[in-house]
Amino acid sequence: MTRAKASTRNKVKRPDDTFEVSTLEQLRVLSDPLRMRILNCLFGQPKTVKQVADELDMTATRLYYHVGELERIGIIQLIETRIKSGIVEKYYRTVADNVRVPRNLLQLAKQEMGSTSYGELLASIMEATADDLRLAAASGTLTPPDDATARKLVIVSRNMQRLNRDQANRFVAKLTKLANEINNAEDKDGELLFGFAIAFFPMKPADDQDSAD
């Protein structure tokens, strides 16, 4: 005989379009690549820590602390508590569909966190993007480049290019304008959900580049 579930729904905040990171502490918590992977699992659908652990092929005990940190900074919330056969199941979900880090906060982080921590923070954003790409490919949403439709909807590029400062500044201005245009183009009735990530950055100081010639 199966014992019936008891369910308690919490008063939860309705998901917003965007969660804006507003403090260095929030930024520090999100700089951990594992936490970014946990967020990916909790977008859109409430899940327990055990369900997230199964998706990530990890033990739940390894994730409890990280889930607690994400809840503490307000980027995820407890949606529902269920009791099944005497076991408490807690369901979490992100409070928004997108996460935005303002540029001025990244600049402040560079000053406050030091170069190594700052680099890890930026790398964690790209690692989360890599997880998004893997998930899209595994679900069949992202298909190989021989698919004509995929070619029209997907751009993924990695390159290294030698530029002068004026050229770099012009590209930054263009990319910033494009990023703002995409971020402001949200269509709540849109049939497709797109990922968008930009990384344009100097690989070496100018002196190192000149000496390499």
Short mmCIF file of C-alpha atoms in Angstrom, two decimals:
data_model
loop_
_atom_site.label_atom_id
_atom_site.label_comp_id
_atom_site.label_asym_id
_atom_site.label_seq_id
_atom_site.Cartn_x
_atom_site.Cartn_y
_atom_site.Cartn_z
CA MET A 1 0.00 0.00 0.00
CA THR A 2 1.45 3.39 -0.98
CA ARG A 3 1.19 6.21 1.48
CA ALA A 4 -0.43 9.30 -0.04
CA LYS A 5 1.67 12.38 -0.65
CA ALA A 6 1.25 15.48 1.45
CA SER A 7 2.01 18.64 -0.48
CA THR A 8 2.65 22.19 0.70
CA ARG A 9 2.97 25.00 -1.82
CA ASN A 10 4.94 28.01 -0.72
CA LYS A 11 4.08 31.60 -1.52
CA VAL A 12 6.46 32.05 -4.40
CA LYS A 13 7.47 34.92 -6.59
CA ARG A 14 6.19 34.62 -10.14
CA PRO A 15 9.13 34.12 -12.52
CA ASP A 16 10.44 37.33 -14.03
CA ASP A 17 12.00 37.62 -17.47
CA THR A 18 15.42 38.58 -16.06
CA PHE A 19 17.26 38.30 -12.76
CA GLU A 20 19.75 41.17 -12.56
CA VAL A 21 22.83 40.48 -10.45
CA SER A 22 23.16 43.59 -8.28
CA THR A 23 25.85 42.80 -5.68
CA LEU A 24 29.37 41.40 -5.66
CA GLU A 25 28.21 38.70 -3.25
CA GLN A 26 25.66 37.45 -5.78
CA LEU A 27 28.38 37.56 -8.43
CA ARG A 28 30.74 35.59 -6.19
CA VAL A 29 28.13 32.87 -5.61
CA LEU A 30 27.45 32.60 -9.34
CA SER A 31 31.14 32.40 -10.23
CA ASP A 32 31.17 28.69 -9.36
CA PRO A 33 30.72 26.60 -12.57
CA LEU A 34 28.81 23.88 -10.72
CA ARG A 35 26.23 26.40 -9.52
CA MET A 36 25.74 27.60 -13.08
CA ARG A 37 25.06 23.99 -14.09
CA ILE A 38 22.53 23.67 -11.26
CA LEU A 39 20.79 26.82 -12.52
CA ASN A 40 20.57 25.31 -16.00
CA CYS A 41 18.70 22.35 -14.53
CA LEU A 42 16.25 24.55 -12.63
CA PHE A 43 15.21 26.86 -15.45
CA GLY A 44 11.53 26.49 -16.27
CA GLN A 45 10.63 23.39 -14.26
CA PRO A 46 10.76 22.81 -10.48
CA LYS A 47 13.02 19.95 -9.39
CA THR A 48 14.38 18.42 -6.24
CA VAL A 49 18.07 18.36 -5.43
CA LYS A 50 18.00 14.61 -6.07
CA GLN A 51 16.55 15.14 -9.56
CA VAL A 52 19.21 17.76 -10.33
CA ALA A 53 21.90 15.41 -9.03
CA ASP A 54 20.65 12.65 -11.32
CA GLU A 55 20.82 15.00 -14.32
CA LEU A 56 24.38 16.01 -13.45
CA ASP A 57 25.42 12.44 -12.57
CA MET A 58 26.42 13.46 -9.04
CA THR A 59 25.38 12.67 -5.50
CA ALA A 60 22.73 14.88 -3.93
CA THR A 61 24.89 15.46 -0.84
CA ARG A 62 27.43 17.29 -3.02
CA LEU A 63 24.76 19.75 -4.21
CA TYR A 64 22.89 20.74 -1.04
CA TYR A 65 25.34 23.47 -0.05
CA HIS A 66 25.40 24.96 -3.55
CA VAL A 67 21.59 24.95 -3.80
CA GLY A 68 21.47 26.69 -0.42
CA GLU A 69 23.83 29.40 -1.68
CA LEU A 70 21.74 29.96 -4.80
CA GLU A 71 18.60 30.23 -2.69
CA ARG A 72 20.34 32.62 -0.28
CA ILE A 73 21.12 35.17 -3.01
CA GLY A 74 17.56 34.92 -4.34
CA ILE A 75 18.14 33.44 -7.78
CA ILE A 76 16.21 30.24 -7.00
CA GLN A 77 13.24 29.69 -4.72
CA LEU A 78 11.53 26.83 -2.94
CA ILE A 79 8.32 26.19 -4.88
CA GLU A 80 6.75 23.25 -3.12
CA THR A 81 7.37 20.76 -0.32
CA ARG A 82 5.98 17.25 -0.62
CA ILE A 83 6.04 14.42 1.88
CA LYS A 84 6.19 11.04 0.22
CA SER A 85 6.43 7.91 2.37
CA GLY A 86 7.77 10.01 5.22
CA ILE A 87 10.46 11.66 3.07
CA VAL A 88 10.42 15.42 2.55
CA GLU A 89 10.86 16.43 -1.10
CA LYS A 90 11.68 20.09 -1.78
CA TYR A 91 11.15 21.47 -5.29
CA TYR A 92 13.21 24.47 -6.42
CA ARG A 93 13.02 26.70 -9.50
CA THR A 94 14.79 29.79 -10.79
CA VAL A 95 13.01 33.10 -10.20
CA ALA A 96 13.70 34.27 -13.77
CA ASP A 97 14.28 32.90 -17.25
CA ASN A 98 17.46 34.92 -17.81
CA VAL A 99 20.38 36.18 -15.74
CA ARG A 100 21.98 39.55 -16.47
CA VAL A 101 25.24 40.91 -15.05
CA PRO A 102 25.58 44.69 -15.57
CA ARG A 103 28.88 45.78 -17.07
CA ASN A 104 29.68 48.18 -14.22
CA LEU A 105 29.39 45.31 -11.74
CA LEU A 106 31.86 43.24 -13.77
CA GLN A 107 34.26 46.18 -13.74
CA LEU A 108 33.91 46.50 -9.98
CA ALA A 109 34.39 42.74 -9.60
CA LYS A 110 37.67 42.97 -11.47
CA GLN A 111 38.90 45.49 -8.91
CA GLU A 112 37.54 43.70 -5.83
CA MET A 113 38.06 40.03 -6.65
CA GLY A 114 41.54 40.04 -8.15
CA SER A 115 42.55 38.86 -11.60
CA THR A 116 42.38 35.10 -10.91
CA SER A 117 38.90 35.13 -9.34
CA TYR A 118 37.66 37.51 -12.00
CA GLY A 119 38.90 35.18 -14.72
CA GLU A 120 37.18 32.23 -13.06
CA LEU A 121 33.94 34.20 -12.91
CA LEU A 122 33.99 34.99 -16.63
CA ALA A 123 35.01 31.42 -17.48
CA SER A 124 32.05 30.08 -15.50
CA ILE A 125 29.70 32.02 -17.79
CA MET A 126 31.25 30.35 -20.83
CA GLU A 127 31.14 26.94 -19.16
CA ALA A 128 27.43 27.43 -18.53
CA THR A 129 27.05 28.30 -22.21
CA ALA A 130 28.85 25.07 -23.12
CA ASP A 131 26.36 23.15 -20.97
CA ASP A 132 23.50 24.91 -22.77
CA LEU A 133 24.93 23.82 -26.13
CA ARG A 134 25.29 20.21 -24.97
CA LEU A 135 21.72 20.18 -23.67
CA ALA A 136 20.36 21.67 -26.90
CA ALA A 137 22.23 19.09 -28.98
CA ALA A 138 21.13 16.20 -26.74
CA SER A 139 17.48 17.28 -26.94
CA GLY A 140 17.61 17.57 -30.74
CA THR A 141 16.98 21.32 -30.70
CA LEU A 142 20.49 21.98 -31.99
CA THR A 143 21.28 19.85 -35.03
CA PRO A 144 24.47 19.29 -37.08
CA PRO A 145 25.47 21.94 -39.65
CA ASP A 146 24.25 19.85 -42.62
CA ASP A 147 20.72 20.83 -41.54
CA ALA A 148 19.74 23.94 -43.55
CA THR A 149 17.42 25.21 -40.80
CA ALA A 150 20.16 24.91 -38.18
CA ARG A 151 22.53 26.98 -40.34
CA LYS A 152 19.99 29.78 -40.44
CA LEU A 153 19.38 29.84 -36.67
CA VAL A 154 22.79 29.02 -35.15
CA ILE A 155 26.06 30.95 -35.03
CA VAL A 156 28.93 29.52 -32.98
CA SER A 157 32.38 30.86 -33.72
CA ARG A 158 35.80 30.96 -32.03
CA ASN A 159 38.73 32.86 -33.46
CA MET A 160 41.81 34.90 -32.54
CA GLN A 161 42.49 38.08 -34.48
CA ARG A 162 45.21 40.71 -34.17
CA LEU A 163 43.60 44.18 -33.93
CA ASN A 164 44.63 47.68 -33.01
CA ARG A 165 42.88 49.51 -30.17
CA ASP A 166 40.68 51.60 -32.44
CA GLN A 167 39.43 48.49 -34.23
CA ALA A 168 38.81 46.74 -30.91
CA ASN A 169 36.87 49.70 -29.55
CA ARG A 170 34.67 49.80 -32.66
CA PHE A 171 33.88 46.09 -32.38
CA VAL A 172 33.07 46.44 -28.68
CA ALA A 173 30.64 49.25 -29.52
CA LYS A 174 28.99 47.14 -32.25
CA LEU A 175 28.74 44.05 -30.04
CA THR A 176 27.33 46.10 -27.18
CA LYS A 177 24.67 47.54 -29.47
CA LEU A 178 23.81 44.06 -30.77
CA ALA A 179 23.66 42.62 -27.23
CA ASN A 180 21.31 45.40 -26.12
CA GLU A 181 19.12 44.86 -29.17
CA ILE A 182 18.83 41.13 -28.50
CA ASN A 183 18.25 41.62 -24.76
CA ASN A 184 15.42 44.06 -25.49
CA ALA A 185 13.78 41.90 -28.16
CA GLU A 186 11.98 39.52 -25.79
CA ASP A 187 8.81 38.12 -27.37
CA LYS A 188 6.73 36.38 -24.71
CA ASP A 189 4.79 34.61 -27.45
CA GLY A 190 7.92 33.50 -29.31
CA GLU A 191 7.98 29.80 -30.17
CA LEU A 192 11.75 29.39 -29.68
CA LEU A 193 14.05 30.02 -26.71
CA PHE A 194 17.53 31.16 -27.75
CA GLY A 195 20.80 31.28 -25.87
CA PHE A 196 23.12 34.24 -26.40
CA ALA A 197 26.70 34.66 -25.15
CA ILE A 198 29.52 37.03 -26.16
CA ALA A 199 33.21 36.85 -25.32
CA PHE A 200 35.46 39.42 -26.99
CA PHE A 201 38.64 40.09 -25.03
CA PRO A 202 42.41 40.76 -25.33
CA MET A 203 44.44 37.54 -25.16
CA LYS A 204 47.79 39.17 -24.37
CA PRO A 205 49.10 42.60 -23.36
CA ALA A 206 50.19 44.72 -26.31
CA ASP A 207 53.88 44.38 -25.40
CA ASP A 208 53.64 40.57 -25.48
CA GLN A 209 51.95 40.65 -28.87
CA ASP A 210 54.63 42.94 -30.31
CA SER A 211 57.46 40.77 -29.02
CA ALA A 212 55.91 37.68 -30.60
CA ASP A 213 56.55 39.06 -34.14
#
